[in-house]
Coordinates of C-alpha atoms and ligand atoms in Angstrom, one line a residue:
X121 CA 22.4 2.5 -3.9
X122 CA 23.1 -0.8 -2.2
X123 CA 26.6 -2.4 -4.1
X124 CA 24.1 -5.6 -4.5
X125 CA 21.5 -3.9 -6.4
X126 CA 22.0 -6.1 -9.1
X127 CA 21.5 -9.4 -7.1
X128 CA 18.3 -8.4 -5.6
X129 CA 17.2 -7.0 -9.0
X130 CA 17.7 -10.4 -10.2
X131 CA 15.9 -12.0 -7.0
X132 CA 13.1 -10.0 -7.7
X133 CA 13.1 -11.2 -11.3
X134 CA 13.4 -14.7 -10.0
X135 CA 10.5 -14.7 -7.7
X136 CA 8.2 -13.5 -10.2
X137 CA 8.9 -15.8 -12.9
X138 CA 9.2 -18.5 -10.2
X139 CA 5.3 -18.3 -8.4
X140 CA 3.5 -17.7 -12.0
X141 CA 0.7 -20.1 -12.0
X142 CA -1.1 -21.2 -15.1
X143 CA -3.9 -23.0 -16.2
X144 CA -7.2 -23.5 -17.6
X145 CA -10.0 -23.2 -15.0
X146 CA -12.8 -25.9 -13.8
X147 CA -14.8 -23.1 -13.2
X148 CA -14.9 -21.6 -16.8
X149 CA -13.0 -23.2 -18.8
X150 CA -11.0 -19.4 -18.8
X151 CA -7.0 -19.6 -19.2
X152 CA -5.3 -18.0 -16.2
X153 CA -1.7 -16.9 -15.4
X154 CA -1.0 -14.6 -12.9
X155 CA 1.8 -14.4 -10.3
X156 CA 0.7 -15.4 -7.0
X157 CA 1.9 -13.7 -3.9
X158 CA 3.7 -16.9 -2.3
X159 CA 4.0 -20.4 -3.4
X160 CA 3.6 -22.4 0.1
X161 CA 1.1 -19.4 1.9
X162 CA -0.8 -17.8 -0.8
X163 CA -0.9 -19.8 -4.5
X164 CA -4.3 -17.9 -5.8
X165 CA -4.7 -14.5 -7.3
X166 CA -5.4 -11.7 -5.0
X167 CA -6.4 -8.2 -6.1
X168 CA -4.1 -5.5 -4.7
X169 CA -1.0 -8.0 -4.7
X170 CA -1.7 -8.5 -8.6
X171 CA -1.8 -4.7 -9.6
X172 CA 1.6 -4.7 -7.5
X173 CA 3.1 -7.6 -9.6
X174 CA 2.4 -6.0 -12.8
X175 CA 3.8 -2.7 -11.6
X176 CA 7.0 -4.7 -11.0
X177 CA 6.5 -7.3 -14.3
X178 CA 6.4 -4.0 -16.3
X179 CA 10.2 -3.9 -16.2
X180 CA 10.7 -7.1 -17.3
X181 CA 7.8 -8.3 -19.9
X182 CA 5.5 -5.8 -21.1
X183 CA 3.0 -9.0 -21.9
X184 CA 2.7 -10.4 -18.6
X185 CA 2.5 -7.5 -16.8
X186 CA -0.6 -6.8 -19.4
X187 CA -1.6 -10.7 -18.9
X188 CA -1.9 -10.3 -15.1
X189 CA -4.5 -7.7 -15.1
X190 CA -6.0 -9.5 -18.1
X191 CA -6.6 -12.7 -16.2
X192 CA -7.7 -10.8 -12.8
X193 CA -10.5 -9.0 -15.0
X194 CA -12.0 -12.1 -15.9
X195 CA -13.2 -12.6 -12.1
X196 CA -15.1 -9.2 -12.4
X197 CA -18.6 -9.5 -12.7
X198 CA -21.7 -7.9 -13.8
X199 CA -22.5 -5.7 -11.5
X200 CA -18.9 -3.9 -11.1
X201 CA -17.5 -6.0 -7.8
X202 CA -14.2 -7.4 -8.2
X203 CA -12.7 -9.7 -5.6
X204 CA -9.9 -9.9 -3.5
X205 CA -8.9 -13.8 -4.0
X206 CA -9.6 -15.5 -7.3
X207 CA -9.0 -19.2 -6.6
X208 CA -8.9 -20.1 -10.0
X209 CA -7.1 -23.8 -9.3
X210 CA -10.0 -25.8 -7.9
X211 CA -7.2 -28.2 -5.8
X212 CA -6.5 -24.7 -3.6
X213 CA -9.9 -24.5 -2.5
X214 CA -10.3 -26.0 0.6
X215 CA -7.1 -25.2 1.8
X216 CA -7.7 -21.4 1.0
X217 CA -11.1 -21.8 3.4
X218 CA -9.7 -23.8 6.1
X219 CA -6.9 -21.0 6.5
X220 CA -8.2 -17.9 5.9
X221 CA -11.0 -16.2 7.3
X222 CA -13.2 -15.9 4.3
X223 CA -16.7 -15.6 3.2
X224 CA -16.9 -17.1 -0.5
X225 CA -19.2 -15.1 -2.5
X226 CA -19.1 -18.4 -5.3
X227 CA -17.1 -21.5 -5.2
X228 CA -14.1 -19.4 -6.8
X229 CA -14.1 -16.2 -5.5
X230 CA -14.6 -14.2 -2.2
X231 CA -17.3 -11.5 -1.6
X232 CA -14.6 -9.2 -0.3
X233 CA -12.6 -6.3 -2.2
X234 CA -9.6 -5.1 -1.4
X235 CA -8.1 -1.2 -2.3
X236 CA -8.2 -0.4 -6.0
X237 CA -4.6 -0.3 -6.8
X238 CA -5.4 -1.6 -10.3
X239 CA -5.5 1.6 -11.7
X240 CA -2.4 3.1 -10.9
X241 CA -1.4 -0.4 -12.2
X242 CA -3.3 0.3 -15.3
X243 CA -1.4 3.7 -15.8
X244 CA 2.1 2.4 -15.0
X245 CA 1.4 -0.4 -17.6
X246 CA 0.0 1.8 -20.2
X247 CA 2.2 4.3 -19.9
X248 CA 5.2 1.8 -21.1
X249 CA 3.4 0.3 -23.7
X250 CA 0.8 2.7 -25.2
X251 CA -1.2 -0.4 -26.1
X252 CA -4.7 1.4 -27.1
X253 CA -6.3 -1.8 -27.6
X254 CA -5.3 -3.5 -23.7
X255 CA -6.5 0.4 -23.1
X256 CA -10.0 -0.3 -24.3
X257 CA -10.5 -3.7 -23.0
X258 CA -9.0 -3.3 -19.0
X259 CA -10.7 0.0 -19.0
X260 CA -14.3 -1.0 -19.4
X261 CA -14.3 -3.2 -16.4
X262 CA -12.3 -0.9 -14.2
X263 CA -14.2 2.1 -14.3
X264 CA -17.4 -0.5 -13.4
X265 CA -15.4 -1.3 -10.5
X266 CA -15.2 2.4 -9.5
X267 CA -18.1 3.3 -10.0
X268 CA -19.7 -0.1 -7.7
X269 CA -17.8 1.5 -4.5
X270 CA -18.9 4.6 -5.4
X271 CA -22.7 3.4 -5.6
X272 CA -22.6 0.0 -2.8
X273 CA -19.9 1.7 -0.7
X274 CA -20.6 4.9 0.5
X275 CA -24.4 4.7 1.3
X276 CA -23.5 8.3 3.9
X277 CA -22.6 10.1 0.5
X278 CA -19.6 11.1 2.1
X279 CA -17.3 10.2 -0.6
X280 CA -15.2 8.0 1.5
X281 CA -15.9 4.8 0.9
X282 CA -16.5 1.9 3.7
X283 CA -15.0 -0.9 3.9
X284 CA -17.3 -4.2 5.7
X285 CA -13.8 -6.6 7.6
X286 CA -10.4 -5.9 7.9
X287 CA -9.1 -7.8 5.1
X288 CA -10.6 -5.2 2.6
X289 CA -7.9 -2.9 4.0
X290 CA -5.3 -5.1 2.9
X291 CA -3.9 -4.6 6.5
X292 CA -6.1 -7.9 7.7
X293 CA -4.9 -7.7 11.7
X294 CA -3.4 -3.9 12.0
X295 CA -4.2 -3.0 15.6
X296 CA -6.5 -0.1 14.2
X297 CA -8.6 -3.1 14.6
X298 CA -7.9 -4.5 17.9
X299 CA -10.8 -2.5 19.8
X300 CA -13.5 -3.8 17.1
X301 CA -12.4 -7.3 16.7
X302 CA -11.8 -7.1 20.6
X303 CA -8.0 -8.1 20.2
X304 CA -5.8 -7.2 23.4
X305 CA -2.7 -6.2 22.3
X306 CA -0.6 -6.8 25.7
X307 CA -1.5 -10.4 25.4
X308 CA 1.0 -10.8 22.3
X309 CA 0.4 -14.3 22.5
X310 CA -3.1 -14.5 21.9
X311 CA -3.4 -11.4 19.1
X312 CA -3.8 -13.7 16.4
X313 CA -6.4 -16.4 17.8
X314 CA -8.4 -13.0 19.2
X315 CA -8.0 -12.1 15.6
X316 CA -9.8 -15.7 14.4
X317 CA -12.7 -15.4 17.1
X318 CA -13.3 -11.6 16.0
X319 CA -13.3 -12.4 12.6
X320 CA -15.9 -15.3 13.5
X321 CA -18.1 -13.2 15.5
X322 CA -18.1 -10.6 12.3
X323 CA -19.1 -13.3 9.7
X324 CA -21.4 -14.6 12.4
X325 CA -23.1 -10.9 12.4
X326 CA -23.5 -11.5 8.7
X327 CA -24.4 -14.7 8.1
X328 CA -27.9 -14.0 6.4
X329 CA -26.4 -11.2 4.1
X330 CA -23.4 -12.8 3.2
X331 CA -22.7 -11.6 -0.2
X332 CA -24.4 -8.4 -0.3
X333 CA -22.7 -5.5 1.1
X334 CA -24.9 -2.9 1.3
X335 CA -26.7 -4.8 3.8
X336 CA -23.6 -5.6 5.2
X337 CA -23.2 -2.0 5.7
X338 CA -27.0 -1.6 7.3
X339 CA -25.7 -3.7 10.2
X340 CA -22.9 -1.0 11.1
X341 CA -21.2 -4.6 12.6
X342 CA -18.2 -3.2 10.4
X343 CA -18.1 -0.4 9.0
X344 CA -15.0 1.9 8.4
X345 CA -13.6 4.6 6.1
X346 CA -10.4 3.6 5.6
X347 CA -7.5 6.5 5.0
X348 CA -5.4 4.3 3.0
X349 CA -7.7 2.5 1.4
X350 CA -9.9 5.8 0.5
X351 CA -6.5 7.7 -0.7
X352 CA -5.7 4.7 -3.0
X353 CA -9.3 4.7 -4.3
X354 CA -9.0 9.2 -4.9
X355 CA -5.7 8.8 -6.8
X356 CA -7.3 5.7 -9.1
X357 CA -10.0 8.2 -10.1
X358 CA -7.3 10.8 -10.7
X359 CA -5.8 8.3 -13.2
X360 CA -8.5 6.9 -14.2
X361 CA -10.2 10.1 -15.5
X362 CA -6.5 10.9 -17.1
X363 CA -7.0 7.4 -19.2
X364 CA -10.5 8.0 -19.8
X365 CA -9.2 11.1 -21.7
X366 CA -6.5 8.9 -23.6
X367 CA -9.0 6.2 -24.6
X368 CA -11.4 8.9 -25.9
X369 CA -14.3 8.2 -23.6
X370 CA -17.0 11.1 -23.3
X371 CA -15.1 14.2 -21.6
X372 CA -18.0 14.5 -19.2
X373 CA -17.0 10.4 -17.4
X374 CA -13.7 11.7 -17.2
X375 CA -14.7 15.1 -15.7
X376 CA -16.9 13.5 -13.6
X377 CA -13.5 11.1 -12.0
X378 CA -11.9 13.9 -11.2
X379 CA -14.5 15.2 -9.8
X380 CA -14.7 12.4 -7.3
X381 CA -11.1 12.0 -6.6
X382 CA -11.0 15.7 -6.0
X383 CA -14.0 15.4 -3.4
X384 CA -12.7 12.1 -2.0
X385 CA -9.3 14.3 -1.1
X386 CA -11.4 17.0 0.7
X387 CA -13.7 15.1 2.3
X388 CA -10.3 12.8 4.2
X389 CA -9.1 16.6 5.0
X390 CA -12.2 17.7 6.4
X391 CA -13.6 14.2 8.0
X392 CA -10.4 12.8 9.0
X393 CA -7.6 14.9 9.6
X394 CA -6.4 15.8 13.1
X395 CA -5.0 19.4 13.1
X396 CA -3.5 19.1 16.5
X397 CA -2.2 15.7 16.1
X398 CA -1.0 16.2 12.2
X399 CA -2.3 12.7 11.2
X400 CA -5.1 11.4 9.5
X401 CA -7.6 8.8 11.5
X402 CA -9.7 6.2 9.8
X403 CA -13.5 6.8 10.6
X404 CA -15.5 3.6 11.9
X405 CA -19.2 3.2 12.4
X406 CA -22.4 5.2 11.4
X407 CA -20.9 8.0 14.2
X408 CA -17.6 7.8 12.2
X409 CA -15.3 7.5 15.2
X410 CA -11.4 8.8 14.5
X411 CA -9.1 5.5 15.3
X412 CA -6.5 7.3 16.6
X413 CA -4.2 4.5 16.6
X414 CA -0.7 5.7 14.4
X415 CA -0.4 3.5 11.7
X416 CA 1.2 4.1 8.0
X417 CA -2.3 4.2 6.8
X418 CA -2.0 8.1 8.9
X419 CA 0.0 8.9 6.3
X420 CA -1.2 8.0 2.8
X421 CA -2.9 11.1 1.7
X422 CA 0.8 11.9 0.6
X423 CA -0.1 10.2 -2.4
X424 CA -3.0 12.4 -3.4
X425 CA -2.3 15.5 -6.2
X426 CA -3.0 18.6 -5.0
X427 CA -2.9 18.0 -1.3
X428 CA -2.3 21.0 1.1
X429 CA 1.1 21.7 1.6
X430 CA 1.0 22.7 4.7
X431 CA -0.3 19.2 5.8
X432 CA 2.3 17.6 3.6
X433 CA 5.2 19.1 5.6
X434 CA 3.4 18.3 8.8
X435 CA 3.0 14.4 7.7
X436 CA 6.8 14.2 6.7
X437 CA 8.4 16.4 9.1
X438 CA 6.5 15.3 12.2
X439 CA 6.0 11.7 11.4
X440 CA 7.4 10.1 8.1
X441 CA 10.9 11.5 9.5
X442 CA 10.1 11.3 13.3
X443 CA 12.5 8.6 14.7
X444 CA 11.3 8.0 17.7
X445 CA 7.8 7.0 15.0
X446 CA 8.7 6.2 11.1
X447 CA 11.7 6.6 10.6
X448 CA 13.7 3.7 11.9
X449 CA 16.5 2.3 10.3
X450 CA 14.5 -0.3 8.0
X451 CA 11.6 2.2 7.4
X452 CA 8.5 2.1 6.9
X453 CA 7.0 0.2 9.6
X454 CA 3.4 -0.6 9.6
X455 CA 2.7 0.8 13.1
X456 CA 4.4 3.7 14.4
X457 CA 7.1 2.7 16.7
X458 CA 6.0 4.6 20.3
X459 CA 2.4 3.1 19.5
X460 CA 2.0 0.7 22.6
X461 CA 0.6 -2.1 19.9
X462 CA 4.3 -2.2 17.8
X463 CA 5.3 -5.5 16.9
X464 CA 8.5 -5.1 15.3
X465 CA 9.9 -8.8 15.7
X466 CA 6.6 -10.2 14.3
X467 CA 6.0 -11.8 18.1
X468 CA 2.4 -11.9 17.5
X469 CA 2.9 -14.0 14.3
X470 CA 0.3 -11.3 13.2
X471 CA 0.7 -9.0 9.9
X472 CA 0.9 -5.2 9.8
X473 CA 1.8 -4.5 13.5
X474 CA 5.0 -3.2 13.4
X475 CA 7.1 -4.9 9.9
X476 CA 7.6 -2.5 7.5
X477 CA 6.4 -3.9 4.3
X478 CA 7.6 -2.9 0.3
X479 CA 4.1 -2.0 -0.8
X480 CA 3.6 0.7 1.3
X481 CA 7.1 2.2 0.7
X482 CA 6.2 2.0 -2.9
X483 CA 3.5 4.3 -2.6
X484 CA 5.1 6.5 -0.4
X485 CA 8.0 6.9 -2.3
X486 CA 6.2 8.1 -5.5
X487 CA 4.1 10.3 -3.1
X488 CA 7.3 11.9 -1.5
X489 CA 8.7 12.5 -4.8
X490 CA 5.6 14.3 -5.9
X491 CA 5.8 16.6 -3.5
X492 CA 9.9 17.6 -4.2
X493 CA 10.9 15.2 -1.0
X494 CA 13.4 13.2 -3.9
X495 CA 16.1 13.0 -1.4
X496 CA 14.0 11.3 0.9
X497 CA 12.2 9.3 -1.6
X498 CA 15.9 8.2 -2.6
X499 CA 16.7 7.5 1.1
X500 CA 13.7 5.4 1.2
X501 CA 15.0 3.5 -1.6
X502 CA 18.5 2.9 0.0
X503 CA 16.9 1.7 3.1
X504 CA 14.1 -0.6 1.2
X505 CA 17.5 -2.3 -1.0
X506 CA 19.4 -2.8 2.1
X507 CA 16.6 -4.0 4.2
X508 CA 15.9 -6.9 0.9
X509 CA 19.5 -7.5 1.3
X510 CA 19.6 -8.8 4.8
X511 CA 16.1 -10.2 5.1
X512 CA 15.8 -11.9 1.6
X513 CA 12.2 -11.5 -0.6
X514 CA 10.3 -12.0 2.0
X515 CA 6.7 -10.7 2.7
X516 CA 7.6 -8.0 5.6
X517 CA 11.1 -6.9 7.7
X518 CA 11.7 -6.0 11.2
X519 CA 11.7 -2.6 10.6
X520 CA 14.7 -2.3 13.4
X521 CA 17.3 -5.4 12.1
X522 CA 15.6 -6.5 8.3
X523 CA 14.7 -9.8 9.6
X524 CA 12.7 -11.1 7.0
X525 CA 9.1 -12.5 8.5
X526 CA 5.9 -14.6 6.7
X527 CA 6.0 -16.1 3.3
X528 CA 9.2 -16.5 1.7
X529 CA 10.0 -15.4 -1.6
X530 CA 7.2 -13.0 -1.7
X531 CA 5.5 -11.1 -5.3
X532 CA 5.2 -8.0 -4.4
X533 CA 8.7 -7.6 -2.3
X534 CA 9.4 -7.0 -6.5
X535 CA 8.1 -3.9 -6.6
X536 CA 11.8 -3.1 -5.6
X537 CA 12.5 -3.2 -9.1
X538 CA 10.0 -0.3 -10.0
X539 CA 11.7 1.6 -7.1
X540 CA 15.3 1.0 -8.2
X541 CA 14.4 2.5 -11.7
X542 CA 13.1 4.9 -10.5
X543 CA 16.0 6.2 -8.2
X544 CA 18.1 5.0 -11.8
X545 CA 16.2 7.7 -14.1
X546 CA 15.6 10.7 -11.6
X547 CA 19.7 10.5 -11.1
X548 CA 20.3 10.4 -14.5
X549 CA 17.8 12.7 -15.7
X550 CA 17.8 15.4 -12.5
X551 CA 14.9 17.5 -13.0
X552 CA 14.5 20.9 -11.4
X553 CA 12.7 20.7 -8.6
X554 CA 12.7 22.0 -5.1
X555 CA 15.3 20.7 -2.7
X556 CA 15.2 19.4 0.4
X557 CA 17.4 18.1 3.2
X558 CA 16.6 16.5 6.2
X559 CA 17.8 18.1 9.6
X560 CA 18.8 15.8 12.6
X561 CA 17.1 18.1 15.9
X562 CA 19.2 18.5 18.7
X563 CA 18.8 17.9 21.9
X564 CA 15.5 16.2 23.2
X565 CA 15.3 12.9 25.3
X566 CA 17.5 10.2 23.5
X567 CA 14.0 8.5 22.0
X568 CA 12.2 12.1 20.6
X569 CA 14.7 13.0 18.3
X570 CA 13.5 13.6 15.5
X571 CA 14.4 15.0 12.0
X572 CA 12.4 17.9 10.2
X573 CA 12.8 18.7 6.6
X574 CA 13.6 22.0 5.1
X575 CA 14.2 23.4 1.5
X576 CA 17.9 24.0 1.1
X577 CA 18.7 26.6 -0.9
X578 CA 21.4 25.3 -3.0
X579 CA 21.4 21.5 -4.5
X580 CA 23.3 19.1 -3.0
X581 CA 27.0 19.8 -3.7
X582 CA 28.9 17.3 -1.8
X583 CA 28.6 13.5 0.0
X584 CA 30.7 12.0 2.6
X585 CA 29.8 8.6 4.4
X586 CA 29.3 8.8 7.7
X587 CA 31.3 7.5 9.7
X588 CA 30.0 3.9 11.2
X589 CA 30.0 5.1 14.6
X590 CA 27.6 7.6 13.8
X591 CA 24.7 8.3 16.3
X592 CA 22.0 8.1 13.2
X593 CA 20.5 5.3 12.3
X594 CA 20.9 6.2 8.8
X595 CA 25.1 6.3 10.0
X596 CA 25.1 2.5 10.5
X597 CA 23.7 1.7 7.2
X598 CA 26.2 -0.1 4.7
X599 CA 26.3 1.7 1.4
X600 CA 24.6 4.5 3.1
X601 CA 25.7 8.3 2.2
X602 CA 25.1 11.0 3.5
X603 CA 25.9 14.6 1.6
X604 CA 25.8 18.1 2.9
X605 CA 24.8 21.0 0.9
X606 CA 27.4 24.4 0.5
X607 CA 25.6 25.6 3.8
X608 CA 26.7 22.3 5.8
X609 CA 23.1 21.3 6.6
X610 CA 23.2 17.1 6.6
X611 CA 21.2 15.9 3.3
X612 CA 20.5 11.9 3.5
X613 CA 21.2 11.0 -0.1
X614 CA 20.4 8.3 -2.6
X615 CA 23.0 9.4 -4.8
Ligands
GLC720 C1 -2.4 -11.0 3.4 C2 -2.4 -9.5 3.3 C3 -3.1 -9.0 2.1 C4 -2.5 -9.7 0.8 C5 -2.4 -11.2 1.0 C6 -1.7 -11.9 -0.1 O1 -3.6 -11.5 3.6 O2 -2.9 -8.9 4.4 O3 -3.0 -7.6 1.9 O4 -3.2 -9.4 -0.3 O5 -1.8 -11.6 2.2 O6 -0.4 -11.4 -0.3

């Protein structure tokens, strides 16, 4: 790992202690404390960004992390919903209107959801703590929340669930968007105003039905089965049913999880996965047309237990590790790089186009490493370190140079710290698993080179750096090394 692991450790740790907010609330008279995402761009609580920060507080104080999903449960209400921005300081209001595109679904909250990362947050927190009692009480209102997008969200009983605007993806302006917020991509200067009068036009659509989204969904203005929201949604039903066992619910609610997560999986293989193009497309409208536009979210499945293997080793070895796609030297970019919509350098001022973001490496990582892929989840980790390291805390990196881009001193550009422990205890505590090593292709045109994976039959023996003249990407990497097994295949290495 990077020699300044320690400094951005500490950077992390200073960002989160440095945008906690706290308060009693007009609305309620409830306490709240939470980390926000970004002091000048984003001072409320959002949903996925505050299942992120507790992942991350987890390593530092076992009570905030805890308090953070404690004070985000208080905005869930009655019927299950959960929103994705609780503006629990009244003076935000206005401003959190004026700038984003939002439909309020009360004075404090939106009527928008975003993916259900809170229960993998849940699990990570629990885990650590083995607090029975925080158990019982974050539980009850989580598994309400499931069970709303199971019964609001999927009115085609597919088991994927739909989504009704783009923020719900947590990818707000990804150009799997463009074609239905009529956004054209080769006009990089106007991407994010098209963005605006899209979004206006949606809300417009919706005006009479505001806050209720299965009406919303009757309109079909906006309607799309997201990958990566739908495999973020499988997996928190995996865990869930896993904690439902723990906190001694009724075997039959945790049976019936799994269940779901298990038919969730099946239904993204059979609805949305492209055998000939090895990715998986998002479906959008009542006709569920594939978005075939090649975006991280193609690859998230990765994260789901008992995936086929075979489609495993296609999504790594065609695209995670494809260079002339994923694999760049500040991976993972949001938007494949030969995708004509890539944004690297952020010159649409628009997020998720091309930045590679820490959240989505998260996940990825633990998925790789799921699957065996621990030197590649390791390389990830090197990459995501080094790429902190030149582009400071920010919220997402030119996935080319680490330029940082958006809000400074960003919460969830933390979860750095889970990652870093991570890569800590698996090279301390080596497990058996199987081992793989990635293979640079030869020949091709200078752009389609790309790496496959294979399993190595011996462990990785020995490490040389590569020399800084190296063709690789991965060769111009300070604190980069590279290892090759007894059978001289090129390894990238964490270690
Ligand atoms: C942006 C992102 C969203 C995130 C929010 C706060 O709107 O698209 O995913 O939750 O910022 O960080």
């Amino acid at each position: 790992m990077s020699m300044n692991t320690e400094f951005i450790l500490s950077e992390a740790r200073r960002v989160l202690s440095a945008n906690r907010q706290e308060g009693v609330s007009r609305w309620n008279g409830k306490r709240f404390s939470f980390v926000c995402p970004s002091l000048s761009s984003y001072p409320f609580q959002w949903f996925w960004d505050s299942a992120f920060h507790a992942i991350a507080l987890m390593h530092l104080n076992a009570d905030l992390a805890k308090q953070e999903l404690q004070c985000l449960l208080q905005a869930a209400q009655p019927d299950g919903f959960i929103p994705h921005m609780v503006l629990w300081q009244e003076q935000h209001q206005r401003a959190a209107e004026a700038e984003f595109k939002i439909t309020l679904a009360h004075p404090y909250f939106t009527a928008t959801t975003q993916p259900p990362v809170l229960a993998r947050a849940i699990e990570c927190v629990f885990e650590t703590t083995r607090d029975f009692a925080w158990l019982e009480e974050v539980l009850g209102p989580t598994v309400c929340f499931f069970k709303w997008l199971q019964t609001i969200r999927d009115p085609d009983n597919d088991f994927l669930i739909a989504i009704v605007q783009p923020d719900e993806s947590g990818v707000d302006v990804s150009p799997k968007f463009d074609a239905l917020l009529g956004i054209d991509y080769r006009r990089p200067d106007t991407v994010y105003s098209a963005w605006h009068s899209g979004m206006d036009r949606l809300f417009a659509i919706y005006r009479d039905s505001r806050t209720e989204s299965r009406k919303l969904l009757q309109l079909d203005a906006f309607n799309y089965e997201d990958v990566m929201f739908n495999s973020i949604y499988a997996d928190g039903l995996l865990r869930l049913a896993g904690l439902l066992r723990t906190a001694q619910y009724p075997e039959a609610e945790a049976a019936e999880f799994e269940l779901w997560s298990a038919r969730t999986r099946d239904a993204l293989i059979r609805k949305c996965w492209d055998e000939q193009r090895s990715a998986f497309w998002d479906l959008s409208g009542s006709d569920e047309q594939p978005q075939k536009i090649l975006t991280s979210s193609c690859l998230f499945p990765l994260i789901l237990k008992g995936m086929d293997s075979n489609i495993v080793r296609r999504l790594v070895n065609e695209h995670l590790l494809n260079e002339a796609e994923f694999w760049l030297p500040f991976p993972i970019p949001s938007v494949a790089a030969n995708e004509p919509s890539f944004d690297p350098a952020f010159v649409t001022r628009a997020i998720f186009r091309g930045p590679s973001w820490v959240n989505i490496n998260w996940y990825l990582y633990w998925g790789l490493r799921q699957y065996g892929y621990d030197d590649i989840g390791g390389e990830l980790v090197t990459r995501t370190l080094n790429m902190i390291e030149r582009g400071g805390m920010c919220e997402c990196f030119d996935p080319y140079t680490a330029e940082g881009f958006g809000a400074a001193d960003f919460g969830w550009t933390a979860l750095i710290i889970d990652l870093i422990e991570a890569e800590r205890n698996r090279i301390s505590k080596p497990q058996k698993s199987t081992h793989w090593c990635i293979e640079t292709l030869p020949g091709g045109r200078r752009g389609d080179r790309f790496r496959r994976v294979r399993k190595a039959d011996t462990p990785l023996l020995a490490r040389c750096t590569a020399p800084r003249s190296s063709a690789s990407w991965a060769g111009r990497l300070e604190g980069h090394s590279r290892g090759t097994n007894e059978k001289g295949l090129n390894c990238a290495s964490a270690r």
